[in-house]
Amino acid sequence: MTRYESAKAMYAAYGVDTDAAIAKLKNIPVALHCWQGDDVIGFDHDGPLSGGIQTTGNYPGKATTPAQLLADMEKAMSLCPGKKKLNVHACYAIFEDGEFVDRDKIAPKHFAKWVELAKKYDMGIDFNPTFFSHPMASRDGLTLSSPDDEVRAFWIEHGRACIRISEYFARETGYPCVMNIWIGDGFKDVPADRMGPRMRYKESIEAILEEPFDRNLVKVCVESKVFGIGVEAYTAGSAEFTLSFAASHDGVLPLMDNGHYHPTEVVSDKIPALLCFYPEIALHITRGIRWDSDHVLILDDETKEMAKEIVRCNALDRVFMALDYFDASINRIAAWVIGFRSWQKALLSALCTPNEMLAALQNENKYTELMVMQEEMKTLPFGDIWAEYCASCGVAADTAWFKEIQAYEKDVLLKR
Ligand code: RNT
Ligand code: ZN
């Protein structure tokens, strides 16, 4: 008997079909964010990262050209099991032959290389307008909520351009494109007007949505946040704002980033709450330490709990999942791989949990037995199921993948 066969039998004793779990996970797309590869800089400006977010660290070998970033991403994806989707920010437009256009003028052709990469691996692409790291975002630190008409008009045009690009992605790849709106707009100190910026933000998103598009192809999301660096006192796109916006606008989804709440709040509990009301929701999966620090995702308790909720709610086709973190202090490609593999582990483990049996114990008020069973599940031989899944996806289950990264670092990254 192989280790997998023995593990499979142990799970089967609890009614879990591990073969079915493995087969299912292979078809669930998870979006890998291009911005981990170059510390959220992009190709359309020379300035620093702004908007209340920050990368720290100076690990060598960062991608600085489109060719490098795409190659690094391909390397990372080759070491991860499961179905991938690309997640691209608008500042990663690829200009050729000396051409340059500002963000209000970007067009599908500036993203043709991304489509090429997506098609090579039969992936979809998610997209994000970039409302930060730009002179128009530093006039007053505000974008879609700015009182400056010219600033707002510029960013509305950017949002509309991004809708056109998103629809192009969906048509080219055959997969719907999740287009996420996040702005860092807010105030460092106690504001004199909290509603004004929010009304302007609301009207600006509505103006962006006037761009005609197919709601089945482009899923527009609004991402909330509690605070950012330098905007500690007030954020225009708060949780209540974005949830209410999504609820009141046809075809708009709420996006929860688990780094964007007060530290004792958990997104695992918010997922089932939103699924009671929204046909579809979106997630940015990250790891915050004490604040929205965007550490690399690991297999910690809350990561597992989020995956469990998506699976238990039978919502793998209603939740758009994307990774969102950025660490410049370790090998950036390893950071991608560790995070992606961690989320795959969390999903696989959730799919190998006897959810119906546990729910029945809860409904029968058998709380002692529920605790006993939940604890027992924690020591089942999950590593053997994971190894089988990785083998069936043609990737290493153990740390052999890291040897490839070490070789790539020596041969490619350190020569940059
Ligand atoms: C920032 C948000 C946002 C960004 C990306 C780069 O706090 O999480 O999603 O991380 O758009
Ligand atoms: Zn996010």
Short mmCIF file of C-alpha atoms and ligand atoms in Angstrom, two decimals:
data_model
loop_
_atom_site.label_atom_id
_atom_site.label_comp_id
_atom_site.label_asym_id
_atom_site.label_seq_id
_atom_site.Cartn_x
_atom_site.Cartn_y
_atom_site.Cartn_z
CA MET A 1 0.00 0.00 0.00
CA THR A 2 1.38 3.43 -0.89
CA ARG A 3 1.32 6.29 1.58
CA TYR A 4 -1.44 7.91 -0.47
CA GLU A 5 -3.57 4.76 -0.40
CA SER A 6 -3.19 4.50 3.32
CA ALA A 7 -4.04 8.16 3.86
CA LYS A 8 -6.97 7.91 1.49
CA ALA A 9 -8.40 5.06 3.58
CA MET A 10 -8.07 7.11 6.77
CA TYR A 11 -9.97 10.01 5.22
CA ALA A 12 -12.53 7.63 3.72
CA ALA A 13 -13.32 6.42 7.24
CA TYR A 14 -14.76 9.91 7.83
CA GLY A 15 -16.59 9.89 4.52
CA VAL A 16 -14.05 12.05 2.66
CA ASP A 17 -13.26 11.18 -0.97
CA THR A 18 -9.70 12.42 -1.45
CA ASP A 19 -9.60 11.50 -5.16
CA ALA A 20 -12.63 13.72 -5.74
CA ALA A 21 -11.06 16.53 -3.70
CA ILE A 22 -7.89 16.39 -5.81
CA ALA A 23 -9.84 16.31 -9.07
CA LYS A 24 -11.96 19.26 -8.00
CA LEU A 25 -9.11 21.51 -6.92
CA LYS A 26 -7.42 21.16 -10.31
CA ASN A 27 -10.17 23.20 -11.93
CA ILE A 28 -10.47 26.04 -9.43
CA PRO A 29 -8.65 29.14 -10.67
CA VAL A 30 -6.60 31.25 -8.26
CA ALA A 31 -5.17 34.56 -9.49
CA LEU A 32 -1.45 35.18 -9.09
CA HIS A 33 -0.60 38.88 -8.73
CA CYS A 34 2.09 40.23 -11.05
CA TRP A 35 3.05 42.93 -8.52
CA GLN A 36 4.90 40.60 -6.13
CA GLY A 37 7.66 40.39 -8.78
CA ASP A 38 8.82 43.99 -8.73
CA ASP A 39 7.64 45.48 -5.43
CA VAL A 40 4.45 47.00 -6.92
CA ILE A 41 6.24 49.37 -9.27
CA GLY A 42 5.12 48.56 -12.82
CA PHE A 43 6.42 49.82 -16.14
CA ASP A 44 4.82 53.22 -16.57
CA HIS A 45 6.65 55.48 -14.11
CA ASP A 46 9.96 56.00 -12.33
CA GLY A 47 8.54 57.20 -9.04
CA PRO A 48 8.07 55.37 -5.74
CA LEU A 49 5.11 53.27 -4.65
CA SER A 50 2.41 55.48 -3.11
CA GLY A 51 -1.20 55.18 -1.98
CA GLY A 52 -0.68 54.11 1.63
CA ILE A 53 0.95 50.76 0.78
CA GLN A 54 4.60 49.83 1.09
CA THR A 55 7.09 47.10 0.30
CA THR A 56 10.13 46.71 2.49
CA GLY A 57 13.37 44.91 1.78
CA ASN A 58 16.00 45.00 -0.90
CA TYR A 59 16.49 41.40 -1.98
CA PRO A 60 18.57 41.27 -5.15
CA GLY A 61 17.30 40.28 -8.59
CA LYS A 62 14.06 42.26 -8.85
CA ALA A 63 12.42 42.24 -12.30
CA THR A 64 12.75 45.64 -13.94
CA THR A 65 11.56 44.91 -17.50
CA PRO A 66 8.43 43.24 -18.87
CA ALA A 67 10.49 40.33 -20.21
CA GLN A 68 12.02 39.73 -16.78
CA LEU A 69 8.74 39.97 -14.90
CA LEU A 70 6.90 37.64 -17.25
CA ALA A 71 9.75 35.12 -17.15
CA ASP A 72 9.83 35.23 -13.33
CA MET A 73 6.09 34.70 -13.15
CA GLU A 74 6.30 31.74 -15.51
CA LYS A 75 9.02 30.27 -13.33
CA ALA A 76 6.87 30.69 -10.22
CA MET A 77 3.81 29.16 -11.86
CA SER A 78 5.77 26.15 -13.07
CA LEU A 79 6.45 25.26 -9.42
CA CYS A 80 2.85 25.50 -8.23
CA PRO A 81 0.08 22.95 -8.57
CA GLY A 82 -3.42 23.97 -9.61
CA LYS A 83 -5.19 26.24 -12.06
CA LYS A 84 -3.82 29.75 -12.32
CA LYS A 85 -5.12 33.07 -13.47
CA LEU A 86 -2.98 36.17 -14.00
CA ASN A 87 -3.67 39.31 -11.99
CA VAL A 88 -2.35 42.43 -13.69
CA HIS A 89 -2.32 46.07 -12.60
CA ALA A 90 -2.77 48.86 -15.13
CA CYS A 91 0.70 50.26 -14.35
CA TYR A 92 2.07 47.09 -15.96
CA ALA A 93 1.13 48.32 -19.44
CA ILE A 94 3.84 47.30 -21.89
CA PHE A 95 4.87 50.09 -24.24
CA GLU A 96 6.86 49.30 -27.33
CA ASP A 97 8.90 51.26 -29.84
CA GLY A 98 9.28 54.29 -27.62
CA GLU A 99 5.53 54.81 -27.33
CA PHE A 100 4.08 56.10 -24.06
CA VAL A 101 0.54 57.05 -23.10
CA ASP A 102 -0.75 58.18 -19.75
CA ARG A 103 -3.16 56.07 -17.71
CA ASP A 104 -6.27 57.76 -19.07
CA LYS A 105 -5.27 56.63 -22.58
CA ILE A 106 -4.10 53.03 -22.09
CA ALA A 107 -5.61 50.52 -24.49
CA PRO A 108 -5.82 46.76 -25.03
CA LYS A 109 -2.74 46.72 -27.25
CA HIS A 110 -0.58 47.72 -24.28
CA PHE A 111 -1.51 44.43 -22.64
CA ALA A 112 -1.12 42.11 -25.63
CA LYS A 113 1.95 40.46 -24.09
CA TRP A 114 -0.05 39.57 -20.99
CA VAL A 115 -2.71 37.98 -23.18
CA GLU A 116 -0.02 36.01 -24.99
CA LEU A 117 1.23 34.63 -21.67
CA ALA A 118 -2.31 33.83 -20.52
CA LYS A 119 -3.13 31.98 -23.72
CA LYS A 120 0.06 29.93 -23.53
CA TYR A 121 -1.21 28.32 -20.33
CA ASP A 122 -4.98 28.59 -20.89
CA MET A 123 -5.40 31.15 -18.12
CA GLY A 124 -7.79 34.02 -17.59
CA ILE A 125 -6.62 37.49 -16.54
CA ASP A 126 -7.90 39.72 -13.75
CA PHE A 127 -7.27 43.44 -13.90
CA ASN A 128 -6.83 46.45 -11.63
CA PRO A 129 -6.90 50.13 -12.47
CA THR A 130 -3.88 51.73 -10.79
CA PHE A 131 -5.03 54.75 -8.76
CA PHE A 132 -1.65 55.30 -7.09
CA SER A 133 2.05 55.95 -7.84
CA HIS A 134 1.18 58.75 -10.27
CA PRO A 135 1.45 62.59 -10.28
CA MET A 136 -2.35 62.91 -10.51
CA ALA A 137 -2.59 60.88 -7.29
CA SER A 138 -0.17 63.12 -5.44
CA ARG A 139 -1.62 66.57 -6.10
CA ASP A 140 -3.85 66.29 -3.04
CA GLY A 141 -3.29 62.60 -2.30
CA LEU A 142 -6.77 61.87 -3.60
CA THR A 143 -8.07 60.32 -6.83
CA LEU A 144 -11.71 59.41 -7.43
CA SER A 145 -12.77 61.28 -4.27
CA SER A 146 -10.77 64.44 -4.95
CA PRO A 147 -12.53 67.82 -4.85
CA ASP A 148 -10.39 68.75 -7.88
CA ASP A 149 -12.57 68.20 -10.98
CA GLU A 150 -9.57 67.69 -13.22
CA VAL A 151 -8.12 64.99 -10.96
CA ARG A 152 -11.41 63.12 -10.77
CA ALA A 153 -11.98 63.36 -14.53
CA PHE A 154 -8.52 61.93 -15.21
CA TRP A 155 -9.11 58.92 -12.97
CA ILE A 156 -12.62 58.33 -14.30
CA GLU A 157 -11.12 58.10 -17.78
CA HIS A 158 -8.55 55.67 -16.41
CA GLY A 159 -11.31 53.51 -14.93
CA ARG A 160 -13.19 53.48 -18.22
CA ALA A 161 -10.05 52.55 -20.15
CA CYS A 162 -9.57 49.69 -17.69
CA ILE A 163 -13.09 48.40 -18.31
CA ARG A 164 -12.32 48.25 -22.04
CA ILE A 165 -9.09 46.40 -21.34
CA SER A 166 -10.85 44.02 -18.96
CA GLU A 167 -13.41 43.14 -21.60
CA TYR A 168 -10.59 42.56 -24.08
CA PHE A 169 -8.96 40.15 -21.61
CA ALA A 170 -12.22 38.25 -21.16
CA ARG A 171 -12.88 37.98 -24.90
CA GLU A 172 -9.32 36.94 -25.70
CA THR A 173 -8.90 34.36 -22.94
CA GLY A 174 -12.46 33.03 -22.73
CA TYR A 175 -12.54 33.60 -18.95
CA PRO A 176 -14.37 36.43 -17.17
CA CYS A 177 -12.12 39.24 -15.97
CA VAL A 178 -12.43 40.45 -12.38
CA MET A 179 -11.73 44.19 -12.40
CA ASN A 180 -11.01 45.50 -8.95
CA ILE A 181 -11.29 49.14 -7.94
CA TRP A 182 -9.17 50.10 -4.97
CA ILE A 183 -8.17 53.67 -4.10
CA GLY A 184 -5.98 54.77 -1.22
CA ASP A 185 -7.88 58.05 -0.79
CA GLY A 186 -8.03 59.23 2.78
CA PHE A 187 -6.74 61.65 5.39
CA LYS A 188 -3.88 61.54 7.84
CA ASP A 189 -5.77 63.49 10.43
CA VAL A 190 -9.27 64.18 11.62
CA PRO A 191 -11.29 65.25 8.59
CA ALA A 192 -13.72 68.15 8.52
CA ASP A 193 -15.92 66.42 5.97
CA ARG A 194 -16.33 62.67 5.83
CA MET A 195 -19.32 62.42 3.56
CA GLY A 196 -18.15 64.74 0.77
CA PRO A 197 -15.26 62.54 -0.39
CA ARG A 198 -17.46 59.46 -0.20
CA MET A 199 -20.19 61.06 -2.32
CA ARG A 200 -17.56 62.07 -4.88
CA TYR A 201 -16.09 58.56 -4.83
CA LYS A 202 -19.58 57.09 -5.34
CA GLU A 203 -20.30 59.38 -8.27
CA SER A 204 -16.89 58.68 -9.80
CA ILE A 205 -17.39 54.91 -9.77
CA GLU A 206 -20.85 55.45 -11.25
CA ALA A 207 -19.24 57.53 -14.00
CA ILE A 208 -16.75 54.71 -14.68
CA LEU A 209 -19.63 52.24 -14.88
CA GLU A 210 -21.24 54.35 -17.61
CA GLU A 211 -18.72 52.74 -19.94
CA PRO A 212 -20.75 50.03 -21.68
CA PHE A 213 -19.59 46.46 -20.97
CA ASP A 214 -20.85 42.91 -20.69
CA ARG A 215 -21.43 42.12 -17.01
CA ASN A 216 -20.88 38.43 -17.68
CA LEU A 217 -17.41 39.13 -19.01
CA VAL A 218 -16.23 41.84 -16.63
CA LYS A 219 -16.87 41.51 -12.91
CA VAL A 220 -16.30 44.93 -11.38
CA CYS A 221 -15.35 44.83 -7.70
CA VAL A 222 -14.86 47.48 -5.05
CA GLU A 223 -12.25 46.77 -2.38
CA SER A 224 -12.59 48.31 1.07
CA LYS A 225 -9.88 49.31 3.49
CA VAL A 226 -9.72 50.50 7.07
CA PHE A 227 -6.62 52.69 6.84
CA GLY A 228 -3.31 53.12 5.01
CA ILE A 229 0.12 54.55 5.76
CA GLY A 230 -0.23 58.32 5.95
CA VAL A 231 -4.02 58.12 5.86
CA GLU A 232 -4.61 56.74 9.32
CA ALA A 233 -7.61 58.83 10.31
CA TYR A 234 -10.00 58.27 7.43
CA THR A 235 -10.42 56.13 4.30
CA ALA A 236 -13.07 57.06 1.75
CA GLY A 237 -13.56 53.46 0.58
CA SER A 238 -14.42 52.00 3.97
CA ALA A 239 -16.10 48.62 4.51
CA GLU A 240 -19.58 50.11 4.82
CA PHE A 241 -19.05 52.27 1.75
CA THR A 242 -17.91 49.50 -0.57
CA LEU A 243 -20.43 46.92 0.66
CA SER A 244 -23.25 49.37 0.22
CA PHE A 245 -21.98 50.41 -3.19
CA ALA A 246 -21.81 46.81 -4.37
CA ALA A 247 -25.24 46.03 -2.92
CA SER A 248 -26.86 48.96 -4.67
CA HIS A 249 -25.25 48.69 -8.11
CA ASP A 250 -26.09 45.93 -10.54
CA GLY A 251 -23.31 43.49 -11.23
CA VAL A 252 -20.81 45.07 -8.80
CA LEU A 253 -19.09 42.70 -6.36
CA PRO A 254 -17.63 43.44 -2.95
CA LEU A 255 -13.96 42.52 -2.61
CA MET A 256 -12.58 41.71 0.83
CA ASP A 257 -8.84 41.84 1.44
CA ASN A 258 -8.17 40.13 4.74
CA GLY A 259 -5.50 42.69 5.58
CA HIS A 260 -8.05 45.49 5.50
CA TYR A 261 -9.92 45.06 8.76
CA HIS A 262 -9.24 45.68 12.41
CA PRO A 263 -6.86 42.95 13.60
CA THR A 264 -9.43 40.98 15.59
CA GLU A 265 -11.91 40.84 12.70
CA VAL A 266 -11.70 37.78 10.47
CA VAL A 267 -12.66 37.52 6.82
CA SER A 268 -13.46 33.82 7.29
CA ASP A 269 -16.54 34.95 9.22
CA LYS A 270 -17.43 37.63 6.66
CA ILE A 271 -17.40 35.23 3.69
CA PRO A 272 -20.56 33.31 4.69
CA ALA A 273 -22.23 36.56 5.75
CA LEU A 274 -21.77 38.09 2.30
CA LEU A 275 -22.67 34.87 0.52
CA CYS A 276 -26.15 35.14 2.09
CA PHE A 277 -26.73 38.23 -0.04
CA TYR A 278 -24.35 38.41 -2.98
CA PRO A 279 -24.39 35.94 -5.88
CA GLU A 280 -20.63 36.43 -6.23
CA ILE A 281 -17.87 37.95 -4.11
CA ALA A 282 -14.11 38.44 -4.51
CA LEU A 283 -11.16 38.06 -2.16
CA HIS A 284 -7.63 39.36 -1.83
CA ILE A 285 -5.82 36.76 0.19
CA THR A 286 -2.91 38.10 2.19
CA ARG A 287 -1.31 37.94 5.64
CA GLY A 288 -1.25 40.97 7.84
CA ILE A 289 0.92 41.14 10.90
CA ARG A 290 -0.48 43.73 13.32
CA TRP A 291 -1.61 45.81 10.34
CA ASP A 292 -2.08 45.51 6.56
CA SER A 293 1.55 44.45 6.19
CA ASP A 294 1.02 42.18 3.17
CA HIS A 295 3.35 39.43 4.36
CA VAL A 296 3.61 36.33 2.17
CA LEU A 297 0.67 33.99 2.67
CA ILE A 298 1.44 30.90 4.76
CA LEU A 299 -0.71 28.02 5.96
CA ASP A 300 -1.85 29.64 9.19
CA ASP A 301 -5.16 29.15 10.97
CA GLU A 302 -7.05 32.03 9.39
CA THR A 303 -5.86 31.08 5.90
CA LYS A 304 -7.24 27.59 6.51
CA GLU A 305 -10.45 28.97 7.97
CA MET A 306 -11.11 31.18 4.94
CA ALA A 307 -10.65 28.23 2.59
CA LYS A 308 -12.92 26.10 4.77
CA GLU A 309 -15.70 28.66 4.60
CA ILE A 310 -15.55 28.90 0.80
CA VAL A 311 -15.71 25.10 0.53
CA ARG A 312 -18.36 24.59 3.23
CA CYS A 313 -20.59 27.21 1.67
CA ASN A 314 -20.22 25.28 -1.58
CA ALA A 315 -19.09 28.55 -3.09
CA LEU A 316 -15.94 27.71 -5.04
CA ASP A 317 -17.70 29.01 -8.14
CA ARG A 318 -19.04 32.13 -6.41
CA VAL A 319 -15.83 33.42 -4.85
CA PHE A 320 -13.13 34.92 -7.06
CA MET A 321 -9.84 34.25 -5.31
CA ALA A 322 -6.70 36.33 -5.79
CA LEU A 323 -3.46 36.57 -3.86
CA ASP A 324 -2.31 40.04 -2.80
CA TYR A 325 0.92 40.49 -0.89
CA PHE A 326 4.34 41.92 -1.60
CA ASP A 327 7.59 41.14 0.12
CA ALA A 328 10.93 42.49 -1.10
CA SER A 329 12.97 41.01 1.74
CA ILE A 330 13.14 37.44 0.39
CA ASN A 331 13.46 35.86 -3.03
CA ARG A 332 10.43 37.29 -4.85
CA ILE A 333 9.76 34.19 -6.91
CA ALA A 334 9.85 32.00 -3.81
CA ALA A 335 7.41 34.45 -2.24
CA TRP A 336 4.97 33.86 -5.08
CA VAL A 337 5.40 30.09 -4.83
CA ILE A 338 5.08 29.87 -1.04
CA GLY A 339 1.89 31.94 -1.10
CA PHE A 340 0.28 30.13 -4.00
CA ARG A 341 1.12 26.71 -2.63
CA SER A 342 -0.17 27.72 0.81
CA TRP A 343 -3.54 28.68 -0.60
CA GLN A 344 -3.66 25.43 -2.57
CA LYS A 345 -2.94 23.53 0.64
CA ALA A 346 -5.66 25.42 2.46
CA LEU A 347 -8.21 24.65 -0.28
CA LEU A 348 -7.21 20.99 -0.54
CA SER A 349 -7.38 20.58 3.21
CA ALA A 350 -10.83 22.20 3.23
CA LEU A 351 -11.97 19.84 0.47
CA CYS A 352 -10.72 16.92 2.59
CA THR A 353 -12.72 17.96 5.64
CA PRO A 354 -15.93 16.06 6.44
CA ASN A 355 -17.91 19.28 6.42
CA GLU A 356 -21.38 17.75 6.35
CA MET A 357 -20.64 15.43 9.23
CA LEU A 358 -19.28 18.33 11.31
CA ALA A 359 -22.24 20.56 10.45
CA ALA A 360 -24.61 17.77 11.52
CA LEU A 361 -22.90 17.61 14.93
CA GLN A 362 -23.41 21.37 15.28
CA ASN A 363 -27.08 21.12 14.29
CA GLU A 364 -27.63 18.28 16.76
CA ASN A 365 -26.10 20.38 19.55
CA LYS A 366 -23.30 17.84 19.96
CA TYR A 367 -20.69 20.48 20.67
CA THR A 368 -18.36 18.24 22.68
CA GLU A 369 -18.19 15.70 19.87
CA LEU A 370 -17.77 18.50 17.35
CA MET A 371 -14.70 19.75 19.20
CA VAL A 372 -13.31 16.21 19.47
CA MET A 373 -13.76 15.63 15.72
CA GLN A 374 -12.41 19.02 14.67
CA GLU A 375 -9.28 18.37 16.71
CA GLU A 376 -8.95 14.85 15.32
CA MET A 377 -9.01 16.15 11.73
CA LYS A 378 -5.92 18.24 12.43
CA THR A 379 -3.62 15.23 12.62
CA LEU A 380 -4.89 13.20 9.68
CA PRO A 381 -2.04 12.57 7.17
CA PHE A 382 -2.77 15.56 4.97
CA GLY A 383 0.84 15.66 3.70
CA ASP A 384 0.25 12.45 1.79
CA ILE A 385 -2.84 13.85 0.07
CA TRP A 386 -0.89 16.99 -0.80
CA ALA A 387 1.95 14.89 -2.22
CA GLU A 388 -0.48 12.99 -4.42
CA TYR A 389 -2.06 16.23 -5.64
CA CYS A 390 1.32 17.77 -6.47
CA ALA A 391 2.46 14.61 -8.27
CA SER A 392 -0.71 14.56 -10.35
CA CYS A 393 -0.06 18.20 -11.28
CA GLY A 394 3.56 17.44 -12.21
CA VAL A 395 5.18 19.58 -9.50
CA ALA A 396 7.31 18.71 -6.50
CA ALA A 397 5.43 18.13 -3.26
CA ASP A 398 8.44 18.80 -1.09
CA THR A 399 11.10 21.52 -1.06
CA ALA A 400 12.65 20.30 -4.34
CA TRP A 401 10.96 23.29 -5.97
CA PHE A 402 13.21 25.57 -3.96
CA LYS A 403 16.34 24.06 -5.53
CA GLU A 404 15.05 25.30 -8.88
CA ILE A 405 14.64 28.76 -7.45
CA GLN A 406 18.14 28.72 -6.02
CA ALA A 407 19.51 27.76 -9.43
CA TYR A 408 17.41 30.47 -11.13
CA GLU A 409 18.63 33.01 -8.61
CA LYS A 410 22.25 32.12 -9.35
CA ASP A 411 21.89 31.85 -13.14
CA VAL A 412 19.38 34.61 -13.84
CA LEU A 413 18.48 36.93 -10.95
CA LEU A 414 21.98 37.70 -9.70
CA LYS A 415 23.11 38.53 -13.22
CA ARG A 416 20.57 41.33 -13.59
C1 RNT B 1 -3.95 47.88 -1.02
C2 RNT B 1 -4.87 46.90 -1.65
C3 RNT B 1 -4.70 46.69 -3.12
C4 RNT B 1 -3.27 46.60 -3.52
C5 RNT B 1 -3.04 46.18 -4.94
C6 RNT B 1 -1.64 46.42 -5.40
O1 RNT B 1 -4.06 47.93 0.33
O2 RNT B 1 -4.80 45.68 -0.98
O3 RNT B 1 -5.43 45.61 -3.52
O4 RNT B 1 -2.56 45.71 -2.71
O5 RNT B 1 -3.96 46.79 -5.75
ZN ZN B 2 -5.87 44.07 -1.84
#
